[in-house]
Amino acid sequence: MTSDITTEPWGNTVSVEFDEHRIAWVSLNRPDKRNAMNPTLNREMFATLDRLENDDRCAVVVLTGAGDAFSAGMDLKEYFRETDGKPRSVQHKVRGEGTNWQFRKLYNYTKPTIAMVNGWCFGGAFVPLVSCDLAIAAEDAMFGLSEVNWGVTPGNLVTRALAETIPTRDAMYHIMTGEPFDGRRAAEMRLVNEAVPADELRERTIELAKKLTSLSQWVVRCTKIGFRHSRLMSWESAEDFLYAKHDQAILFDSDARANGMNQFLDEKAYRPGLGTYSAAGQE
Ligand code: COA
């Protein structure tokens, strides 16, 4: 693995490492504060994700946390204590900086994204977690929607992110009680795709990332954006939009479709039920 944290201006609160699989390992990097997201981190994360969208070393982003936490959520000191008494416009600005990367950038990201939940995941951290396309957690990672304990409602878009992902009963239970739960339970609720023992977390994440990068990147991109947006459309609008995505994928990577059809229909070299088609090398 190569590290560019000393040569590229990712910032002090974010680190990025690239590996031979074209995975960009993006870490929230305030381990002494359990990677709580303060205004600096929020700005640096937006800038980092923006740069990685145009960086060929990155075909997939894995979002994780430095040290033993994924993220302890919004920085309670810098977001609450230090903005108390400040004009509403200031409070509005710092909130917006969080949403900019945690939802706007990440939810609509042009490359595949995987959240690798390595430890504590609290409150505001649920937004980037859900905004990632896929998520894998350590079985013993601890999750919590602790806001009720702080005398506030769940911040940012946490409630919306939960409604997007897990059953209503589970969401209501955890936002109303603040009771924490572990990675196994997160997988049962489908908050994450799966939970694995902590010592297998990285390998399993690499395995999943490699599956994504072996496919046509344009097809994966159009597929995920198609799903993200069409689910809120009428069927009529969705039909139009999804065919536009379908045509866009063919326009940008005509080889992927031709190769896939050729392998199945002519060469009989590939059957979907017996393995994953690979478009390795195609962009
Ligand atoms: N905001 C600001 N600072 C935070 C923070 C947060 N959300 N979470 C942790 N920190 C800080 C602590 O204040 C402490 O700072 P200090 O060293 O200057 O005193 C440091 O991070 C380490 O935290 P600590 O509680 O000692 O670590 P721990 O490993 O014992 O516990 C947690 C980790 C995550 C269980 C615990 O820090 C916690 O419950 N944090 C709050 C999580 C939360 O409710 N988030 C919701 C925010 S909306």
XYZ file of C-alpha atoms and ligand atoms in Angstrom:
331
model
C 0.000 0.000 0.000
C 1.262 3.478 -0.800
C 0.429 6.468 1.305
C 0.102 9.972 -0.030
C -0.832 11.590 3.202
C 2.428 13.511 3.344
C 2.464 14.665 -0.273
C -1.135 15.537 -0.975
C -3.188 18.181 0.784
C -5.869 15.912 2.168
C -5.766 17.866 5.407
C -5.031 17.130 9.034
C -8.296 15.415 9.833
C -8.495 13.075 6.829
C -6.000 10.532 5.554
C -5.980 8.759 2.208
C -4.023 5.680 1.186
C -4.080 4.026 -2.215
C -3.432 0.346 -2.850
C -2.778 -1.930 -5.806
C -6.501 -2.702 -6.157
C -7.239 0.995 -6.830
C -8.971 1.254 -3.484
C -8.699 4.669 -1.861
C -8.804 4.084 1.897
C -10.252 7.304 3.246
C -10.009 7.585 7.015
C -11.686 10.078 9.283
C -8.567 10.984 11.165
C -9.151 12.425 14.624
C -8.547 9.251 16.632
C -7.981 11.133 19.879
C -11.540 12.479 19.506
C -12.868 9.129 18.240
C -13.112 10.755 14.786
C -15.897 13.093 15.858
C -16.724 15.253 12.864
C -15.854 18.899 13.464
C -16.144 21.739 10.909
C -12.534 21.285 9.749
C -13.035 17.583 9.081
C -16.257 18.262 7.226
C -14.545 20.758 4.922
C -11.547 18.482 4.376
C -13.731 15.471 3.653
C -15.633 17.366 0.984
C -12.390 18.479 -0.661
C -10.930 14.962 -0.442
C -13.931 13.256 -2.020
C -14.043 15.926 -4.691
C -10.421 15.260 -5.637
C -10.790 11.485 -5.600
C -13.601 11.611 -8.132
C -10.993 12.684 -10.683
C -8.083 10.600 -9.411
C -7.333 7.478 -11.460
C -5.665 5.786 -8.505
C -9.128 5.520 -6.995
C -11.741 3.177 -8.493
C -13.575 2.612 -5.224
C -13.654 4.548 -1.955
C -13.574 2.758 1.382
C -14.603 5.085 4.178
C -13.352 4.140 7.619
C -11.975 5.631 10.816
C -8.494 5.928 12.257
C -7.868 4.082 15.516
C -10.663 2.211 17.269
C -13.607 4.314 16.084
C -15.477 4.769 12.812
C -16.821 8.090 14.080
C -18.344 9.287 17.355
C -20.670 11.529 15.343
C -20.847 15.282 15.243
C -18.321 17.024 17.443
C -20.492 18.003 20.397
C -18.053 20.641 21.587
C -17.445 22.405 18.291
C -20.993 22.066 16.981
C -22.976 22.787 20.112
C -20.943 24.458 22.844
C -18.890 26.648 20.514
C -21.751 27.749 18.272
C -24.093 28.537 21.180
C -24.951 32.210 21.021
C -23.508 32.618 17.521
C -25.776 34.060 14.795
C -28.121 31.569 13.143
C -26.288 32.172 9.856
C -23.086 30.756 11.405
C -24.908 27.703 12.756
C -26.544 27.201 9.373
C -23.188 27.396 7.581
C -21.423 24.793 9.734
C -24.384 22.427 9.528
C -24.362 22.758 5.752
C -20.691 21.857 5.581
C -21.507 18.529 7.218
C -24.352 17.780 4.857
C -22.243 18.761 1.856
C -19.995 15.717 2.071
C -21.952 13.336 4.314
C -24.984 13.398 2.074
C -24.718 15.530 -1.092
C -21.289 14.386 -2.214
C -21.241 10.840 -0.882
C -24.803 9.773 -1.613
C -24.399 10.843 -5.249
C -20.760 9.803 -5.584
C -19.736 8.793 -9.073
C -17.534 5.918 -7.865
C -18.599 2.960 -5.704
C -18.292 3.526 -1.964
C -18.040 1.099 0.954
C -18.287 2.058 4.617
C -15.963 -0.124 6.692
C -17.208 0.291 10.257
C -14.253 -0.603 12.426
C -15.549 0.641 15.793
C -17.744 3.269 17.469
C -20.379 4.670 15.121
C -22.639 7.259 16.719
C -25.223 9.880 15.842
C -24.189 12.002 12.882
C -21.921 9.204 11.622
C -25.042 7.383 10.431
C -25.362 9.834 7.537
C -22.048 9.023 5.806
C -22.596 5.367 6.750
C -25.922 5.236 4.921
C -24.698 7.457 2.085
C -22.090 4.832 1.186
C -23.396 2.300 -1.325
C -22.394 -0.710 0.763
C -21.325 -1.216 4.363
C -19.428 -3.869 6.299
C -19.008 -3.749 10.064
C -16.878 -5.506 12.612
C -19.168 -7.751 14.652
C -18.174 -5.949 17.832
C -18.404 -2.398 16.437
C -20.827 -0.388 18.564
C -23.554 1.773 17.053
C -25.708 4.292 18.850
C -28.261 7.028 18.229
C -27.500 8.740 21.457
C -28.939 12.173 20.698
C -31.911 11.790 23.038
C -29.380 11.486 25.846
C -27.999 14.908 24.960
C -31.393 16.588 24.996
C -31.515 16.985 21.228
C -33.278 15.261 18.369
C -31.110 13.267 15.937
C -29.051 15.813 14.055
C -28.456 16.523 10.409
C -30.145 13.899 8.179
C -29.752 10.989 10.584
C -33.485 10.298 10.824
C -33.914 10.384 7.054
C -30.910 8.112 6.584
C -32.411 5.561 8.969
C -35.788 5.693 7.247
C -33.950 4.984 4.009
C -32.284 1.890 5.373
C -33.764 0.005 8.322
C -37.276 -1.103 9.325
C -39.452 1.510 11.039
C -39.752 -0.441 14.307
C -35.986 -0.702 14.681
C -35.417 2.935 13.719
C -38.063 4.186 16.147
C -36.731 1.990 18.937
C -33.175 3.191 18.624
C -33.823 6.909 18.051
C -36.329 7.011 20.919
C -34.304 5.021 23.471
C -30.739 5.790 22.427
C -29.913 2.146 23.220
C -26.677 1.059 21.498
C -26.294 -2.090 19.391
C -23.430 -4.050 17.892
C -22.351 -4.910 14.350
C -24.211 -8.220 14.330
C -27.465 -6.455 15.160
C -26.676 -3.769 12.551
C -26.431 -6.526 9.941
C -29.710 -8.096 11.100
C -31.428 -4.720 10.641
C -29.731 -4.306 7.231
C -28.036 -1.098 8.361
C -24.906 -2.795 7.010
C -24.636 -5.543 4.417
C -22.753 -7.852 6.729
C -20.777 -8.079 9.944
C -17.553 -10.035 10.186
C -15.003 -10.672 12.955
C -12.787 -7.614 13.394
C -9.670 -9.413 12.179
C -11.407 -10.276 8.889
C -12.883 -6.837 8.268
C -10.197 -5.435 6.008
C -9.803 -8.604 3.907
C -13.537 -8.911 3.387
C -13.726 -5.247 2.394
C -10.930 -5.713 -0.141
C -12.717 -8.757 -1.547
C -15.909 -6.760 -2.035
C -14.069 -3.767 -3.488
C -12.258 -6.016 -5.984
C -15.573 -7.422 -7.157
C -16.756 -3.887 -7.859
C -13.575 -2.821 -9.657
C -13.599 -5.941 -11.855
C -16.779 -4.694 -13.522
C -17.268 -1.891 -16.026
C -16.950 1.282 -13.984
C -19.452 3.111 -16.176
C -22.033 0.365 -15.802
C -21.574 0.289 -12.012
C -21.853 4.073 -11.885
C -25.042 4.238 -13.947
C -26.519 1.335 -11.990
C -26.013 2.938 -8.583
C -27.140 6.401 -9.617
C -30.124 4.809 -11.353
C -31.155 3.088 -8.129
C -30.524 6.093 -5.907
C -32.701 8.461 -7.901
C -35.369 6.293 -9.486
C -36.740 4.992 -6.196
C -38.265 8.410 -5.469
C -39.723 8.848 -8.972
C -43.030 7.854 -10.464
C -42.828 4.692 -12.559
C -43.184 6.778 -15.705
C -40.308 9.083 -14.771
C -38.231 6.138 -13.608
C -38.675 4.355 -16.923
C -37.405 7.392 -18.795
C -34.536 8.036 -16.375
C -33.377 4.419 -16.143
C -33.306 4.015 -19.926
C -31.253 7.220 -20.084
C -28.793 5.663 -17.601
C -28.824 2.428 -19.587
C -27.988 4.286 -22.797
C -25.381 6.408 -21.037
C -23.550 3.294 -19.833
C -23.456 1.901 -23.363
C -22.347 5.258 -24.743
C -19.408 5.494 -22.342
C -18.458 1.804 -22.349
C -19.834 0.073 -25.423
C -17.290 -2.757 -25.057
C -18.762 -3.946 -21.756
C -22.115 -4.840 -23.284
C -20.633 -6.276 -26.486
C -18.136 -8.393 -24.520
C -20.763 -9.644 -22.101
C -23.151 -10.692 -24.868
C -20.342 -12.210 -26.882
C -19.097 -14.275 -23.957
C -22.560 -15.649 -23.251
C -24.129 -15.969 -26.693
C -21.156 -16.756 -28.950
C -18.202 -18.043 -26.988
C -20.374 -19.595 -24.265
C -17.529 -18.729 -21.906
C -19.605 -17.075 -19.203
C -22.861 -17.931 -17.432
C -24.203 -15.499 -14.822
C -25.261 -18.290 -12.483
C -21.739 -19.691 -12.385
C -19.682 -16.583 -11.630
C -19.237 -12.870 -12.057
C -18.508 -11.344 -15.422
C -15.268 -9.379 -15.369
C -14.531 -6.329 -17.452
C -11.084 -5.863 -15.913
C -9.135 -3.116 -17.562
C -12.175 -1.349 -18.923
C -12.916 2.153 -17.733
N -17.922 15.117 20.190
C -16.851 15.706 20.739
N -15.881 15.041 21.375
C -15.995 13.698 21.445
C -17.091 13.020 20.900
C -18.080 13.786 20.249
N -19.153 13.229 19.646
N -16.928 11.700 21.141
C -15.775 11.581 21.819
N -15.211 12.785 22.004
C -13.964 13.121 22.688
C -14.089 13.035 24.214
O -14.664 14.239 24.735
C -12.652 12.851 24.593
O -11.988 14.089 24.505
P -10.881 14.527 25.625
O -9.783 13.520 25.469
O -10.489 15.885 25.210
O -11.579 14.446 26.939
C -12.110 11.963 23.473
O -12.971 12.150 22.371
C -12.092 10.498 23.809
O -13.394 10.138 24.221
P -13.656 9.089 25.397
O -15.091 9.198 25.783
O -12.664 9.289 26.492
O -13.333 7.719 24.647
P -13.870 6.232 24.947
O -13.105 5.345 24.035
O -13.861 5.947 26.389
O -15.415 6.241 24.478
C -17.209 6.727 22.958
C -15.723 6.363 23.113
C -17.452 6.923 21.466
C -18.080 5.568 23.490
C -17.542 7.995 23.776
O -16.571 8.984 23.486
C -18.893 8.575 23.465
O -19.888 8.064 23.934
N -18.945 9.660 22.676
C -20.148 10.353 22.333
C -20.818 9.674 21.172
C -22.120 10.344 20.833
O -23.041 10.356 21.595
N -22.194 10.927 19.631
C -23.358 11.557 19.137
C -23.024 12.900 18.641
S -24.418 13.601 17.796
